[in-house]
PDB file of C-alpha atoms and ligand atoms in Angstrom:
ATOM      1  CA  MET Q 529     131.513 110.396  86.595  1.00  0.00           C
ATOM      2  CA  PHE Q 530     129.303 108.817  89.120  1.00  0.00           C
ATOM      3  CA  PRO Q 531     128.204 105.591  87.652  1.00  0.00           C
ATOM      4  CA  VAL Q 532     124.955 107.039  86.064  1.00  0.00           C
ATOM      5  CA  LYS Q 533     124.218 104.425  83.732  1.00  0.00           C
ATOM      6  CA  ASP Q 534     124.511 101.378  86.270  1.00  0.00           C
ATOM      7  CA  ASN Q 535     122.464 103.321  88.744  1.00  0.00           C
ATOM      8  CA  LEU Q 536     119.812 103.985  86.177  1.00  0.00           C
ATOM      9  CA  HIS Q 537     119.637 100.565  85.254  1.00  0.00           C
ATOM     10  CA  LYS Q 538     119.361  99.460  89.007  1.00  0.00           C
ATOM     11  CA  VAL Q 539     116.544 101.855  89.597  1.00  0.00           C
ATOM     12  CA  LEU Q 540     114.627 100.772  86.469  1.00  0.00           C
ATOM     13  CA  SER Q 541     115.020  97.199  87.155  1.00  0.00           C
ATOM     14  CA  SER Q 542     113.546  97.883  90.537  1.00  0.00           C
ATOM     15  CA  LEU Q 543     110.474  99.442  89.365  1.00  0.00           C
ATOM     16  CA  PRO Q 544     107.122  97.349  88.668  1.00  0.00           C
ATOM     17  CA  GLU Q 545     105.368  97.524  85.517  1.00  0.00           C
ATOM     18  CA  GLY Q 546     103.163 100.849  85.417  1.00  0.00           C
ATOM     19  CA  VAL Q 547     105.578 103.135  87.282  1.00  0.00           C
ATOM     20  CA  ARG Q 548     107.528 105.578  85.569  1.00  0.00           C
ATOM     21  CA  LEU Q 549     110.912 107.252  86.463  1.00  0.00           C
ATOM     22  CA  VAL Q 550     111.316 110.977  86.429  1.00  0.00           C
ATOM     23  CA  ALA Q 551     114.937 111.275  86.717  1.00  0.00           C
ATOM     24  CA  ILE Q 552     115.717 114.254  88.725  1.00  0.00           C
ATOM     25  CA  SER Q 553     118.562 116.089  87.468  1.00  0.00           C
ATOM     26  CA  LYS Q 554     118.654 119.470  89.111  1.00  0.00           C
ATOM     27  CA  TYR Q 555     122.156 120.498  90.140  1.00  0.00           C
ATOM     28  CA  HIS Q 556     123.615 118.028  87.866  1.00  0.00           C
ATOM     29  CA  PRO Q 557     125.669 118.683  84.951  1.00  0.00           C
ATOM     30  CA  ALA Q 558     124.125 118.179  81.526  1.00  0.00           C
ATOM     31  CA  GLU Q 559     126.593 115.425  80.846  1.00  0.00           C
ATOM     32  CA  PHE Q 560     125.119 113.330  83.436  1.00  0.00           C
ATOM     33  CA  ILE Q 561     121.714 113.834  81.872  1.00  0.00           C
ATOM     34  CA  THR Q 562     123.273 112.828  78.507  1.00  0.00           C
ATOM     35  CA  ALA Q 563     124.641 109.669  79.824  1.00  0.00           C
ATOM     36  CA  ALA Q 564     121.078 108.531  81.144  1.00  0.00           C
ATOM     37  CA  TYR Q 565     119.649 109.712  77.667  1.00  0.00           C
ATOM     38  CA  GLU Q 566     121.839 107.222  75.919  1.00  0.00           C
ATOM     39  CA  GLU Q 567     120.440 104.554  77.858  1.00  0.00           C
ATOM     40  CA  GLY Q 568     117.015 105.666  76.850  1.00  0.00           C
ATOM     41  CA  GLN Q 569     115.845 107.669  79.676  1.00  0.00           C
ATOM     42  CA  ARG Q 570     113.588 110.667  78.231  1.00  0.00           C
ATOM     43  CA  VAL Q 571     111.831 112.112  81.221  1.00  0.00           C
ATOM     44  CA  PHE Q 572     113.987 114.291  83.510  1.00  0.00           C
ATOM     45  CA  GLY Q 573     112.737 116.472  86.643  1.00  0.00           C
ATOM     46  CA  GLU Q 574     114.454 120.118  87.439  1.00  0.00           C
ATOM     47  CA  SER Q 575     113.531 122.631  90.155  1.00  0.00           C
ATOM     48  CA  HIS Q 576     114.913 125.852  88.938  1.00  0.00           C
ATOM     49  CA  GLU Q 577     113.979 127.925  86.137  1.00  0.00           C
ATOM     50  CA  GLN Q 578     117.050 129.177  84.857  1.00  0.00           C
ATOM     51  CA  GLU Q 579     118.942 125.748  85.104  1.00  0.00           C
ATOM     52  CA  LEU Q 580     116.115 124.146  83.357  1.00  0.00           C
ATOM     53  CA  ARG Q 581     116.114 126.770  80.722  1.00  0.00           C
ATOM     54  CA  GLN Q 582     120.031 126.239  80.022  1.00  0.00           C
ATOM     55  CA  LYS Q 583     119.695 122.445  79.842  1.00  0.00           C
ATOM     56  CA  HIS Q 584     116.728 122.484  78.000  1.00  0.00           C
ATOM     57  CA  GLU Q 585     118.718 124.605  75.413  1.00  0.00           C
ATOM     58  CA  GLU Q 586     121.858 122.269  75.235  1.00  0.00           C
ATOM     59  CA  LEU Q 587     120.086 118.780  75.265  1.00  0.00           C
ATOM     60  CA  PRO Q 588     118.195 116.980  73.022  1.00  0.00           C
ATOM     61  CA  LYS Q 589     114.768 118.180  72.260  1.00  0.00           C
ATOM     62  CA  ASP Q 590     113.007 114.931  72.858  1.00  0.00           C
ATOM     63  CA  ILE Q 591     113.498 115.217  76.252  1.00  0.00           C
ATOM     64  CA  GLU Q 592     110.500 115.588  78.480  1.00  0.00           C
ATOM     65  CA  TRP Q 593     110.891 118.138  81.022  1.00  0.00           C
ATOM     66  CA  HIS Q 594     109.082 118.019  84.335  1.00  0.00           C
ATOM     67  CA  PHE Q 595     109.134 121.182  86.785  1.00  0.00           C
ATOM     68  CA  ILE Q 596     109.123 119.709  90.334  1.00  0.00           C
ATOM     69  CA  GLY Q 597     109.757 122.516  92.200  1.00  0.00           C
ATOM     70  CA  HIS Q 598     107.724 125.642  93.901  1.00  0.00           C
ATOM     71  CA  LEU Q 599     107.079 127.704  90.637  1.00  0.00           C
ATOM     72  CA  GLN Q 600     106.667 131.308  91.067  1.00  0.00           C
ATOM     73  CA  THR Q 601     104.037 132.702  88.946  1.00  0.00           C
ATOM     74  CA  ASN Q 602     106.451 135.206  87.235  1.00  0.00           C
ATOM     75  CA  LYS Q 603     108.679 132.298  85.994  1.00  0.00           C
ATOM     76  CA  VAL Q 604     105.540 130.413  84.292  1.00  0.00           C
ATOM     77  CA  LYS Q 605     106.066 132.358  80.940  1.00  0.00           C
ATOM     78  CA  TYR Q 606     109.515 130.809  80.422  1.00  0.00           C
ATOM     79  CA  ILE Q 607     108.882 127.093  80.883  1.00  0.00           C
ATOM     80  CA  VAL Q 608     105.246 126.925  79.561  1.00  0.00           C
ATOM     81  CA  PRO Q 609     106.684 126.834  75.797  1.00  0.00           C
ATOM     82  CA  TYR Q 610     108.596 123.659  76.173  1.00  0.00           C
ATOM     83  CA  ILE Q 611     107.632 122.068  79.589  1.00  0.00           C
ATOM     84  CA  THR Q 612     105.707 118.739  79.516  1.00  0.00           C
ATOM     85  CA  MET Q 613     104.492 118.607  82.950  1.00  0.00           C
ATOM     86  CA  ILE Q 614     104.385 121.183  85.683  1.00  0.00           C
ATOM     87  CA  GLU Q 615     104.075 118.689  88.969  1.00  0.00           C
ATOM     88  CA  ALA Q 616     104.036 121.136  91.947  1.00  0.00           C
ATOM     89  CA  VAL Q 617     100.663 123.178  91.517  1.00  0.00           C
ATOM     90  CA  ASP Q 618      99.459 124.328  94.859  1.00  0.00           C
ATOM     91  CA  SER Q 619      97.347 127.226  94.217  1.00  0.00           C
ATOM     92  CA  ILE Q 620      94.557 128.395  91.965  1.00  0.00           C
ATOM     93  CA  LYS Q 621      96.733 131.650  91.065  1.00  0.00           C
ATOM     94  CA  LEU Q 622      99.333 129.457  89.600  1.00  0.00           C
ATOM     95  CA  LEU Q 623      97.011 127.595  87.846  1.00  0.00           C
ATOM     96  CA  ARG Q 624      95.443 130.412  86.154  1.00  0.00           C
ATOM     97  CA  GLU Q 625      98.804 131.838  84.978  1.00  0.00           C
ATOM     98  CA  ILE Q 626      99.689 128.396  83.564  1.00  0.00           C
ATOM     99  CA  GLN Q 627      96.207 128.644  81.502  1.00  0.00           C
ATOM    100  CA  LYS Q 628      97.288 131.978  80.502  1.00  0.00           C
ATOM    101  CA  GLN Q 629     100.460 131.373  79.391  1.00  0.00           C
ATOM    102  CA  ALA Q 630      99.956 128.038  77.788  1.00  0.00           C
ATOM    103  CA  ALA Q 631      97.008 129.641  75.966  1.00  0.00           C
ATOM    104  CA  LYS Q 632      99.447 132.187  74.476  1.00  0.00           C
ATOM    105  CA  ALA Q 633     101.890 129.700  73.382  1.00  0.00           C
ATOM    106  CA  ASP Q 634      99.076 127.340  71.805  1.00  0.00           C
ATOM    107  CA  ARG Q 635      99.841 124.514  73.835  1.00  0.00           C
ATOM    108  CA  THR Q 636      98.465 122.275  76.405  1.00  0.00           C
ATOM    109  CA  VAL Q 637     100.540 121.705  79.850  1.00  0.00           C
ATOM    110  CA  LYS Q 638     100.041 118.718  81.923  1.00  0.00           C
ATOM    111  CA  VAL Q 639      99.782 119.304  85.668  1.00  0.00           C
ATOM    112  CA  LEU Q 640      99.737 117.828  88.945  1.00  0.00           C
ATOM    113  CA  LEU Q 641      98.152 119.421  92.109  1.00  0.00           C
ATOM    114  CA  GLU Q 642     100.763 119.067  94.997  1.00  0.00           C
ATOM    115  CA  LEU Q 643      99.588 117.920  98.375  1.00  0.00           C
ATOM    116  CA  HIS Q 644     100.672 118.748 101.925  1.00  0.00           C
ATOM    117  CA  ILE Q 645     100.566 115.523 103.796  1.00  0.00           C
ATOM    118  CA  ALA Q 646     103.733 115.581 105.598  1.00  0.00           C
ATOM    119  CA  GLU Q 647     104.460 116.661 108.990  1.00  0.00           C
ATOM    120  CA  GLU Q 648     106.897 119.130 108.235  1.00  0.00           C
ATOM    121  CA  ALA Q 649     105.679 122.742 108.100  1.00  0.00           C
ATOM    122  CA  THR Q 650     106.558 123.669 104.561  1.00  0.00           C
ATOM    123  CA  LYS Q 651     104.719 126.469 102.936  1.00  0.00           C
ATOM    124  CA  TYR Q 652     104.047 124.484  99.812  1.00  0.00           C
ATOM    125  CA  GLY Q 653     101.223 122.110  98.802  1.00  0.00           C
ATOM    126  CA  LEU Q 654      97.681 122.133  99.098  1.00  0.00           C
ATOM    127  CA  THR Q 655      96.073 120.639 102.300  1.00  0.00           C
ATOM    128  CA  LEU Q 656      93.737 118.081 101.346  1.00  0.00           C
ATOM    129  CA  ASP Q 657      90.717 120.608 102.119  1.00  0.00           C
ATOM    130  CA  ASP Q 658      92.224 123.197  99.985  1.00  0.00           C
ATOM    131  CA  CYS Q 659      92.462 120.837  97.429  1.00  0.00           C
ATOM    132  CA  ARG Q 660      88.788 119.762  97.509  1.00  0.00           C
ATOM    133  CA  GLN Q 661      87.830 123.190  97.435  1.00  0.00           C
ATOM    134  CA  LEU Q 662      89.964 124.245  94.644  1.00  0.00           C
ATOM    135  CA  LEU Q 663      88.455 121.218  92.799  1.00  0.00           C
ATOM    136  CA  ALA Q 664      84.829 121.975  93.994  1.00  0.00           C
ATOM    137  CA  GLU Q 665      84.877 125.454  92.826  1.00  0.00           C
ATOM    138  CA  GLY Q 666      85.267 124.012  89.357  1.00  0.00           C
ATOM    139  CA  GLU Q 667      87.281 127.184  87.734  1.00  0.00           C
ATOM    140  CA  TRP Q 668      89.890 124.464  86.287  1.00  0.00           C
ATOM    141  CA  ARG Q 669      87.151 123.088  84.054  1.00  0.00           C
ATOM    142  CA  GLU Q 670      87.352 125.980  82.033  1.00  0.00           C
ATOM    143  CA  MET Q 671      91.133 125.889  81.564  1.00  0.00           C
ATOM    144  CA  LYS Q 672      91.519 124.441  78.014  1.00  0.00           C
ATOM    145  CA  ASN Q 673      95.128 124.591  77.877  1.00  0.00           C
ATOM    146  CA  VAL Q 674      95.791 122.923  81.477  1.00  0.00           C
ATOM    147  CA  GLN Q 675      95.173 119.205  81.932  1.00  0.00           C
ATOM    148  CA  ILE Q 676      95.516 118.110  85.137  1.00  0.00           C
ATOM    149  CA  CYS Q 677      96.753 114.629  85.260  1.00  0.00           C
ATOM    150  CA  GLY Q 678      96.760 113.797  89.208  1.00  0.00           C
ATOM    151  CA  LEU Q 679      98.560 114.260  92.372  1.00  0.00           C
ATOM    152  CA  MET Q 680     102.041 114.603  93.395  1.00  0.00           C
ATOM    153  CA  MET Q 681     103.532 114.898  97.118  1.00  0.00           C
ATOM    154  CA  MET Q 682     106.601 114.280  99.311  1.00  0.00           C
ATOM    155  CA  ALA Q 683     106.614 112.185 102.580  1.00  0.00           C
ATOM    156  CA  SER Q 684     107.959 113.411 105.756  1.00  0.00           C
ATOM    157  CA  ASN Q 685     111.640 113.510 105.901  1.00  0.00           C
ATOM    158  CA  THR Q 686     111.753 110.549 108.423  1.00  0.00           C
ATOM    159  CA  ASP Q 687     113.116 107.187 108.998  1.00  0.00           C
ATOM    160  CA  ASP Q 688     109.814 105.853 110.446  1.00  0.00           C
ATOM    161  CA  GLU Q 689     108.747 103.906 107.533  1.00  0.00           C
ATOM    162  CA  GLN Q 690     105.198 103.345 108.793  1.00  0.00           C
ATOM    163  CA  GLN Q 691     104.950 106.944 108.839  1.00  0.00           C
ATOM    164  CA  ILE Q 692     106.064 107.334 105.403  1.00  0.00           C
ATOM    165  CA  ALA Q 693     103.697 104.142 104.130  1.00  0.00           C
ATOM    166  CA  SER Q 694     100.868 105.846 106.148  1.00  0.00           C
ATOM    167  CA  GLU Q 695     101.426 109.195 104.147  1.00  0.00           C
ATOM    168  CA  PHE Q 696     101.298 107.570 100.822  1.00  0.00           C
ATOM    169  CA  GLN Q 697      98.337 105.818 101.846  1.00  0.00           C
ATOM    170  CA  GLN Q 698      96.674 108.978 102.688  1.00  0.00           C
ATOM    171  CA  ALA Q 699      97.468 110.424  99.240  1.00  0.00           C
ATOM    172  CA  ALA Q 700      96.227 107.168  97.410  1.00  0.00           C
ATOM    173  CA  SER Q 701      92.946 107.279  98.842  1.00  0.00           C
ATOM    174  CA  PHE Q 702      92.530 110.859  98.372  1.00  0.00           C
ATOM    175  CA  PHE Q 703      93.465 110.443  94.807  1.00  0.00           C
ATOM    176  CA  ASP Q 704      90.736 107.807  94.540  1.00  0.00           C
ATOM    177  CA  GLU Q 705      88.231 110.385  96.303  1.00  0.00           C
ATOM    178  CA  VAL Q 706      88.851 113.114  94.103  1.00  0.00           C
ATOM    179  CA  LYS Q 707      89.216 110.399  90.756  1.00  0.00           C
ATOM    180  CA  ALA Q 708      85.473 109.391  91.769  1.00  0.00           C
ATOM    181  CA  GLU Q 709      84.520 112.905  92.476  1.00  0.00           C
ATOM    182  CA  PHE Q 710      85.642 114.989  89.563  1.00  0.00           C
ATOM    183  CA  PHE Q 711      87.769 112.986  87.020  1.00  0.00           C
ATOM    184  CA  ALA Q 712      85.765 109.949  86.888  1.00  0.00           C
ATOM    185  CA  ASP Q 713      85.290 110.345  82.890  1.00  0.00           C
ATOM    186  CA  ASP Q 714      88.469 111.688  82.515  1.00  0.00           C
ATOM    187  CA  ASP Q 715      91.362 109.115  81.762  1.00  0.00           C
ATOM    188  CA  ASN Q 716      94.045 111.537  81.900  1.00  0.00           C
ATOM    189  CA  PHE Q 717      93.732 111.936  85.698  1.00  0.00           C
ATOM    190  CA  CYS Q 718      95.875 108.889  86.530  1.00  0.00           C
ATOM    191  CA  GLU Q 719      99.011 109.934  87.859  1.00  0.00           C
ATOM    192  CA  ARG Q 720     100.192 109.411  91.546  1.00  0.00           C
ATOM    193  CA  SER Q 721     103.577 111.138  91.911  1.00  0.00           C
ATOM    194  CA  TRP Q 722     105.291 110.000  94.927  1.00  0.00           C
ATOM    195  CA  GLY Q 723     108.602 108.310  95.898  1.00  0.00           C
ATOM    196  CA  MET Q 724     112.115 109.675  96.004  1.00  0.00           C
ATOM    197  CA  SER Q 725     115.729 107.996  96.325  1.00  0.00           C
ATOM    198  CA  ASP Q 726     115.187 107.176 100.196  1.00  0.00           C
ATOM    199  CA  ASP Q 727     111.313 106.180  99.714  1.00  0.00           C
ATOM    200  CA  TYR Q 728     110.143 105.149  96.356  1.00  0.00           C
ATOM    201  CA  GLN Q 729     110.352 101.431  97.565  1.00  0.00           C
ATOM    202  CA  ILE Q 730     107.621 102.183  99.777  1.00  0.00           C
ATOM    203  CA  ALA Q 731     105.984 104.663  97.434  1.00  0.00           C
ATOM    204  CA  VAL Q 732     105.411 101.822  94.940  1.00  0.00           C
ATOM    205  CA  ARG Q 733     103.793  99.326  97.332  1.00  0.00           C
ATOM    206  CA  ASN Q 734     101.410 102.380  98.252  1.00  0.00           C
ATOM    207  CA  HIS Q 735      99.922 103.155  94.170  1.00  0.00           C
ATOM    208  CA  SER Q 736     102.517 105.496  92.980  1.00  0.00           C
ATOM    209  CA  THR Q 737     102.746 105.600  89.292  1.00  0.00           C
ATOM    210  CA  MET Q 738     105.506 107.796  88.917  1.00  0.00           C
ATOM    211  CA  VAL Q 739     108.746 108.126  91.014  1.00  0.00           C
ATOM    212  CA  ARG Q 740     111.106 111.000  91.166  1.00  0.00           C
ATOM    213  CA  ILE Q 741     114.703 110.012  91.772  1.00  0.00           C
ATOM    214  CA  GLY Q 742     117.592 112.072  91.427  1.00  0.00           C
ATOM    215  CA  THR Q 743     120.500 110.960  94.175  1.00  0.00           C
ATOM    216  CA  MET Q 744     120.343 107.239  93.383  1.00  0.00           C
ATOM    217  CA  ILE Q 745     121.051 107.724  90.005  1.00  0.00           C
ATOM    218  CA  PHE Q 746     123.163 110.924  89.911  1.00  0.00           C
ATOM    219  CA  GLY Q 747     124.807 110.914  93.014  1.00  0.00           C
ATOM    220  CA  PRO Q 748     124.781 113.443  96.119  1.00  0.00           C
ATOM    221  CA  ARG Q 749     123.980 116.927  94.833  1.00  0.00           C
ATOM    222  CA  VAL Q 750     126.459 119.709  95.438  1.00  0.00           C
ATOM    223  CA  TYR Q 751     124.796 122.794  96.101  1.00  0.00           C
TER     224      TYR Q 751
HETATM  225  C1  PLP X1367     115.141 116.805  94.864  1.00  0.00           C
HETATM  226  C2  PLP X1367     113.689 116.201  94.636  1.00  0.00           C
HETATM  227  C3  PLP X1367     113.802 114.888  94.171  1.00  0.00           C
HETATM  228  C4  PLP X1367     114.544 113.745  94.275  1.00  0.00           C
HETATM  229  O1  PLP X1367     115.058 113.745  95.559  1.00  0.00           O
HETATM  230  P1  PLP X1367     116.266 112.602  95.697  1.00  0.00           P
HETATM  231  O2  PLP X1367     116.147 112.128  97.203  1.00  0.00           O
HETATM  232  O3  PLP X1367     117.632 113.023  95.376  1.00  0.00           O
HETATM  233  O4  PLP X1367     115.846 110.977  94.850  1.00  0.00           O
HETATM  234  C5  PLP X1367     112.369 114.432  94.262  1.00  0.00           C
HETATM  235  N1  PLP X1367     110.989 115.415  94.292  1.00  0.00           N
HETATM  236  C6  PLP X1367     111.260 116.607  94.724  1.00  0.00           C
HETATM  237  C7  PLP X1367     110.029 117.448  94.547  1.00  0.00           C
HETATM  238  C8  PLP X1367     112.437 116.959  94.718  1.00  0.00           C
HETATM  239  O5  PLP X1367     112.668 118.285  94.946  1.00  0.00           O
END
């Protein structure tokens, strides 16, 4: 097995205080998760509903699962009964469905709003203007079973560290803007989820509170 335990400790010891690790276990077998679990890691991230469902059934119930992928609205009902946080919410439609299913399940689900700042033309994530608009419209304030805990983003996939740092900085100052405007009285709005295996060192220098690291801990994924 890939040296999961050693890698986990290397990553953990490189994180400054106040930055939490979400161990991204997608495409890796349950035994890899167990190895990290035995070292005390409790927060894991997955990006496919069926894979997550199987792992959730099989593994200890005190694991906090984060859903980090693009979530289709028709899958929301399957994960809401047990998910801790849905990290990549990028539409009001998805937020509404999470509220609806969370109310049915009598739970509160934590979410992050996903920003699209990177240069890549992906379909996912809110532009800063879309995110401002979603918050300004205020429908989220009535969603009693959804707790918006912060922002999530991915930097461009590039070797240009300046570029990556500048994207994290944009996300960090946007966080400050919306915190002041919409969440000044809400201590739950505190998370900045950025940083992956290749760029988390840059992310933690740019106000990340939560890093999502897979490859550095579990090795390359076999798709
Ligand atoms: C897969 C994934 C990660 C982890 O990426 P690594 O490069 O393996 O650390 C982080 N965030 C998201 C959204 C992912 O899909």
